[in-house]
Amino acid sequence: MKTFTKNPPKWGADEILNELDAFKNLYEHRPIKENIHGMRFQHMLATYFILKKLNPSYVIESGVFRGQSTWLIENTLPNSKILSIDINLNQREYISKKVKYSNIDFKYQDFSNIPEDTLVFLDDHVNHYERLQQAKFFNIKNIILEDNYLPDKGDFYTLNHVISNSGFNHNYTKLSLLKTFFVFSKELIKKLFSKKYYIACEKIKFRLRDYPTNENDFKNIEKNIKTYFEFPNLSNVLSNKLELSKDELNSYNHLTYIELY
Ligand SMILES: C[S@@+](CC[C@H](N)C(=O)[O-])C[C@H]1O[C@@H](n2cnc3c(N)ncnc32)[C@H](O)[C@@H]1O
């Protein structure tokens, strides 16, 4: 597997661990105690650390789910403005009074007038290559990729897939393919009966995540990246310091901070 790093900030394990006590106090008050399929201890610590370091005045979150990450961003940066996006906001268990919510995809938002130091936190499992193109278009420079799965792992095309030129082959179940066929057919039938109907292309695309290898992707991305930093896996160190379940401690998918030119 190809590894990549570029101008990483000098954020060593010691400095990260210095924040541990403060973070632990916050973490104990998290609204979702067992956040299965969502953020767990290490990624929350990483996000807390990066947000504290950068202190952006505006944070866009894409991928809210039950709301754990929204709560984390809000409590780490009490003075920042937050926009939280999820195409399905009905899953929220924690709902903030302070945050602005939207169910409109990141790429369709109005970002014509956002601060220079805006940061986007991406945890929506949408193709990283496309998300980085969109961030570049909006002139958003600071990006946290919550999941940056290695080749043969994950459920969408990540930046680590781009770096390794592995493409992404989604391992669909028969049931999932059947569901995709059903969604696709339903849309075509609606169009057949109403010429004015707009096919829900996004809905179909969301179900089709295969991405063939393309060595040009890395070259195009590389020239736009100023900083690339994968947060280290601290599970060994943390296991001696904390009483956490194995699931909580070992959940780690290469959370990555990027700064674009
Ligand atoms: C892994 S979960 C997010 C976990 C969450 N950040 C947490 O703290 O636990 C992924 C979420 O992305 C949402 N999602 C899927 N496609 C999306 C899109 N295009 N834009 C925004 N959210 C999307 C899903 O509905 C789901 O709630």
PDB file of N, CA, C and O and ligand atoms in Angstrom, residues 35 37-39 61-70 85-88 91 104-106 121 123-126 131 146-147 202 206 209, ligand 1:
ATOM      1  N   ASN A  35     -22.358   4.820  20.125  1.00  0.00           N
ATOM      2  CA  ASN A  35     -22.608   5.406  18.800  1.00  0.00           C
ATOM      3  C   ASN A  35     -22.196   4.451  17.683  1.00  0.00           C
ATOM      4  O   ASN A  35     -21.294   4.743  16.894  1.00  0.00           O
ATOM      5  N   HIS A  37     -21.895   2.645  14.273  1.00  0.00           N
ATOM      6  CA  HIS A  37     -21.905   3.204  12.909  1.00  0.00           C
ATOM      7  C   HIS A  37     -21.659   4.713  12.900  1.00  0.00           C
ATOM      8  O   HIS A  37     -21.885   5.375  11.892  1.00  0.00           O
ATOM      9  N   GLY A  38     -21.240   5.261  14.036  1.00  0.00           N
ATOM     10  CA  GLY A  38     -20.928   6.687  14.077  1.00  0.00           C
ATOM     11  C   GLY A  38     -19.567   6.879  14.722  1.00  0.00           C
ATOM     12  O   GLY A  38     -18.781   5.940  14.867  1.00  0.00           O
ATOM     13  N   MET A  39     -19.291   8.120  15.118  1.00  0.00           N
ATOM     14  CA  MET A  39     -17.965   8.441  15.664  1.00  0.00           C
ATOM     15  C   MET A  39     -17.743   7.792  17.027  1.00  0.00           C
ATOM     16  O   MET A  39     -18.606   7.874  17.896  1.00  0.00           O
ATOM     17  N   GLU A  61     -20.690  20.659   8.590  1.00  0.00           N
ATOM     18  CA  GLU A  61     -20.620  19.223   8.848  1.00  0.00           C
ATOM     19  C   GLU A  61     -21.511  18.526   7.827  1.00  0.00           C
ATOM     20  O   GLU A  61     -22.666  18.924   7.653  1.00  0.00           O
ATOM     21  N   SER A  62     -20.985  17.504   7.140  1.00  0.00           N
ATOM     22  CA  SER A  62     -21.832  16.737   6.228  1.00  0.00           C
ATOM     23  C   SER A  62     -21.856  15.292   6.706  1.00  0.00           C
ATOM     24  O   SER A  62     -20.824  14.605   6.674  1.00  0.00           O
ATOM     25  N   GLY A  63     -23.024  14.830   7.158  1.00  0.00           N
ATOM     26  CA  GLY A  63     -23.164  13.485   7.728  1.00  0.00           C
ATOM     27  C   GLY A  63     -23.400  13.581   9.224  1.00  0.00           C
ATOM     28  O   GLY A  63     -22.474  13.448  10.029  1.00  0.00           O
ATOM     29  N   VAL A  64     -24.650  13.808   9.605  1.00  0.00           N
ATOM     30  CA  VAL A  64     -24.997  14.063  11.013  1.00  0.00           C
ATOM     31  C   VAL A  64     -25.345  12.773  11.744  1.00  0.00           C
ATOM     32  O   VAL A  64     -24.937  12.555  12.889  1.00  0.00           O
ATOM     33  N   PHE A  65     -26.137  11.926  11.108  1.00  0.00           N
ATOM     34  CA  PHE A  65     -26.628  10.668  11.687  1.00  0.00           C
ATOM     35  C   PHE A  65     -27.352  10.947  13.001  1.00  0.00           C
ATOM     36  O   PHE A  65     -28.271  11.745  13.039  1.00  0.00           O
ATOM     37  N   ARG A  66     -26.918  10.359  14.138  1.00  0.00           N
ATOM     38  CA  ARG A  66     -27.654  10.592  15.400  1.00  0.00           C
ATOM     39  C   ARG A  66     -27.319  11.951  16.038  1.00  0.00           C
ATOM     40  O   ARG A  66     -28.000  12.404  16.926  1.00  0.00           O
ATOM     41  N   GLY A  67     -26.194  12.552  15.586  1.00  0.00           N
ATOM     42  CA  GLY A  67     -25.879  13.899  16.084  1.00  0.00           C
ATOM     43  C   GLY A  67     -24.670  13.984  16.996  1.00  0.00           C
ATOM     44  O   GLY A  67     -24.389  15.042  17.550  1.00  0.00           O
ATOM     45  N   GLN A  68     -23.942  12.874  17.126  1.00  0.00           N
ATOM     46  CA  GLN A  68     -22.780  12.907  18.036  1.00  0.00           C
ATOM     47  C   GLN A  68     -21.725  13.925  17.571  1.00  0.00           C
ATOM     48  O   GLN A  68     -21.191  14.688  18.370  1.00  0.00           O
ATOM     49  N   SER A  69     -21.442  13.929  16.249  1.00  0.00           N
ATOM     50  CA  SER A  69     -20.395  14.840  15.762  1.00  0.00           C
ATOM     51  C   SER A  69     -20.859  16.292  15.861  1.00  0.00           C
ATOM     52  O   SER A  69     -20.058  17.193  16.142  1.00  0.00           O
ATOM     53  N   THR A  70     -22.151  16.537  15.668  1.00  0.00           N
ATOM     54  CA  THR A  70     -22.670  17.904  15.803  1.00  0.00           C
ATOM     55  C   THR A  70     -22.419  18.394  17.229  1.00  0.00           C
ATOM     56  O   THR A  70     -21.910  19.501  17.448  1.00  0.00           O
ATOM     57  N   ILE A  85     -25.349  19.187   7.781  1.00  0.00           N
ATOM     58  CA  ILE A  85     -26.115  18.673   6.639  1.00  0.00           C
ATOM     59  C   ILE A  85     -26.262  17.153   6.735  1.00  0.00           C
ATOM     60  O   ILE A  85     -25.289  16.440   7.018  1.00  0.00           O
ATOM     61  N   ASP A  86     -27.474  16.682   6.493  1.00  0.00           N
ATOM     62  CA  ASP A  86     -27.683  15.237   6.305  1.00  0.00           C
ATOM     63  C   ASP A  86     -28.907  15.089   5.409  1.00  0.00           C
ATOM     64  O   ASP A  86     -29.905  15.776   5.617  1.00  0.00           O
ATOM     65  N   ILE A  87     -28.809  14.184   4.417  1.00  0.00           N
ATOM     66  CA  ILE A  87     -29.957  14.023   3.521  1.00  0.00           C
ATOM     67  C   ILE A  87     -31.117  13.351   4.253  1.00  0.00           C
ATOM     68  O   ILE A  87     -32.241  13.366   3.777  1.00  0.00           O
ATOM     69  N   ASN A  88     -30.827  12.758   5.413  1.00  0.00           N
ATOM     70  CA  ASN A  88     -31.902  12.191   6.238  1.00  0.00           C
ATOM     71  C   ASN A  88     -31.736  12.686   7.683  1.00  0.00           C
ATOM     72  O   ASN A  88     -31.058  12.057   8.493  1.00  0.00           O
ATOM     73  N   GLN A  91     -32.821  10.867  11.559  1.00  0.00           N
ATOM     74  CA  GLN A  91     -32.079   9.923  12.416  1.00  0.00           C
ATOM     75  C   GLN A  91     -31.545  10.597  13.680  1.00  0.00           C
ATOM     76  O   GLN A  91     -31.022   9.944  14.567  1.00  0.00           O
ATOM     77  N   ILE A 104     -30.086  19.498   2.344  1.00  0.00           N
ATOM     78  CA  ILE A 104     -29.634  19.710   0.949  1.00  0.00           C
ATOM     79  C   ILE A 104     -28.154  19.373   0.842  1.00  0.00           C
ATOM     80  O   ILE A 104     -27.348  19.826   1.674  1.00  0.00           O
ATOM     81  N   ASP A 105     -27.790  18.598  -0.145  1.00  0.00           N
ATOM     82  CA  ASP A 105     -26.399  18.151  -0.289  1.00  0.00           C
ATOM     83  C   ASP A 105     -25.410  19.330  -0.282  1.00  0.00           C
ATOM     84  O   ASP A 105     -25.719  20.423  -0.795  1.00  0.00           O
ATOM     85  N   PHE A 106     -24.243  19.076   0.278  1.00  0.00           N
ATOM     86  CA  PHE A 106     -23.133  20.047   0.348  1.00  0.00           C
ATOM     87  C   PHE A 106     -22.945  20.805  -0.969  1.00  0.00           C
ATOM     88  O   PHE A 106     -22.812  22.026  -0.996  1.00  0.00           O
ATOM     89  N   PHE A 121     -16.243  19.310   7.733  1.00  0.00           N
ATOM     90  CA  PHE A 121     -16.057  18.010   8.372  1.00  0.00           C
ATOM     91  C   PHE A 121     -16.908  17.017   7.574  1.00  0.00           C
ATOM     92  O   PHE A 121     -18.144  17.117   7.562  1.00  0.00           O
ATOM     93  N   ASP A 123     -18.322  13.450   6.907  1.00  0.00           N
ATOM     94  CA  ASP A 123     -18.597  12.096   7.412  1.00  0.00           C
ATOM     95  C   ASP A 123     -19.876  11.566   6.761  1.00  0.00           C
ATOM     96  O   ASP A 123     -20.719  10.989   7.415  1.00  0.00           O
ATOM     97  N   ASP A 124     -20.013  11.855   5.442  1.00  0.00           N
ATOM     98  CA  ASP A 124     -21.243  11.451   4.754  1.00  0.00           C
ATOM     99  C   ASP A 124     -21.047  10.241   3.844  1.00  0.00           C
ATOM    100  O   ASP A 124     -21.972   9.817   3.166  1.00  0.00           O
ATOM    101  N   HIS A 125     -19.817   9.707   3.821  1.00  0.00           N
ATOM    102  CA  HIS A 125     -19.486   8.529   3.007  1.00  0.00           C
ATOM    103  C   HIS A 125     -19.778   8.769   1.522  1.00  0.00           C
ATOM    104  O   HIS A 125     -20.226   7.877   0.812  1.00  0.00           O
ATOM    105  N   VAL A 126     -19.540   9.993   1.098  1.00  0.00           N
ATOM    106  CA  VAL A 126     -19.645  10.319  -0.326  1.00  0.00           C
ATOM    107  C   VAL A 126     -18.225  10.385  -0.883  1.00  0.00           C
ATOM    108  O   VAL A 126     -17.304  10.865  -0.191  1.00  0.00           O
ATOM    109  N   ARG A 131     -15.905  15.168  -3.420  1.00  0.00           N
ATOM    110  CA  ARG A 131     -16.063  16.152  -2.337  1.00  0.00           C
ATOM    111  C   ARG A 131     -14.904  17.160  -2.337  1.00  0.00           C
ATOM    112  O   ARG A 131     -15.104  18.352  -2.111  1.00  0.00           O
ATOM    113  N   GLU A 146     -13.547  12.164   7.988  1.00  0.00           N
ATOM    114  CA  GLU A 146     -13.735  11.349   9.194  1.00  0.00           C
ATOM    115  C   GLU A 146     -13.294   9.906   8.952  1.00  0.00           C
ATOM    116  O   GLU A 146     -12.697   9.279   9.817  1.00  0.00           O
ATOM    117  N   ASP A 147     -13.634   9.371   7.783  1.00  0.00           N
ATOM    118  CA  ASP A 147     -13.202   8.001   7.446  1.00  0.00           C
ATOM    119  C   ASP A 147     -12.363   8.058   6.189  1.00  0.00           C
ATOM    120  O   ASP A 147     -12.850   8.491   5.150  1.00  0.00           O
ATOM    121  N   GLU A 202     -29.481  11.695  -8.009  1.00  0.00           N
ATOM    122  CA  GLU A 202     -28.666  11.574  -6.792  1.00  0.00           C
ATOM    123  C   GLU A 202     -29.003  10.293  -6.024  1.00  0.00           C
ATOM    124  O   GLU A 202     -28.133   9.634  -5.484  1.00  0.00           O
ATOM    125  N   PHE A 206     -26.269   7.479  -5.336  1.00  0.00           N
ATOM    126  CA  PHE A 206     -25.945   7.125  -3.961  1.00  0.00           C
ATOM    127  C   PHE A 206     -25.831   5.605  -3.804  1.00  0.00           C
ATOM    128  O   PHE A 206     -25.044   5.095  -3.017  1.00  0.00           O
ATOM    129  N   ARG A 209     -21.705   2.981  -6.052  1.00  0.00           N
ATOM    130  CA  ARG A 209     -20.478   3.621  -5.554  1.00  0.00           C
ATOM    131  C   ARG A 209     -19.195   3.059  -6.162  1.00  0.00           C
ATOM    132  O   ARG A 209     -18.106   3.405  -5.732  1.00  0.00           O
TER     133      ARG A 209
HETATM  134  C1  LIG B   1     -21.470   7.540   9.291  1.00  0.00           C
HETATM  135  S1  LIG B   1     -22.928   8.473   9.391  1.00  0.00           S
HETATM  136  C2  LIG B   1     -22.405   9.953  10.183  1.00  0.00           C
HETATM  137  C3  LIG B   1     -21.994   9.741  11.613  1.00  0.00           C
HETATM  138  C4  LIG B   1     -21.969  10.991  12.457  1.00  0.00           C
HETATM  139  N1  LIG B   1     -21.064  11.997  11.948  1.00  0.00           N
HETATM  140  C5  LIG B   1     -21.624  10.687  13.902  1.00  0.00           C
HETATM  141  O1  LIG B   1     -21.083  11.531  14.580  1.00  0.00           O
HETATM  142  O2  LIG B   1     -21.860   9.640  14.429  1.00  0.00           O
HETATM  143  C6  LIG B   1     -23.194   8.945   7.725  1.00  0.00           C
HETATM  144  C7  LIG B   1     -24.396   9.869   7.525  1.00  0.00           C
HETATM  145  O3  LIG B   1     -24.263  10.467   6.240  1.00  0.00           O
HETATM  146  C8  LIG B   1     -25.565  10.710   5.743  1.00  0.00           C
HETATM  147  N2  LIG B   1     -25.486  10.971   4.304  1.00  0.00           N
HETATM  148  C9  LIG B   1     -25.514  10.126   3.252  1.00  0.00           C
HETATM  149  N3  LIG B   1     -25.404  10.795   2.087  1.00  0.00           N
HETATM  150  C10 LIG B   1     -25.278  12.114   2.426  1.00  0.00           C
HETATM  151  C11 LIG B   1     -25.115  13.320   1.669  1.00  0.00           C
HETATM  152  N4  LIG B   1     -25.066  13.309   0.337  1.00  0.00           N
HETATM  153  N5  LIG B   1     -25.019  14.479   2.345  1.00  0.00           N
HETATM  154  C12 LIG B   1     -25.068  14.513   3.705  1.00  0.00           C
HETATM  155  N6  LIG B   1     -25.233  13.407   4.467  1.00  0.00           N
HETATM  156  C13 LIG B   1     -25.333  12.230   3.827  1.00  0.00           C
HETATM  157  C14 LIG B   1     -26.347   9.479   6.146  1.00  0.00           C
HETATM  158  O4  LIG B   1     -27.734   9.764   6.157  1.00  0.00           O
HETATM  159  C15 LIG B   1     -25.771   9.205   7.541  1.00  0.00           C
HETATM  160  O5  LIG B   1     -26.564   9.796   8.529  1.00  0.00           O
END
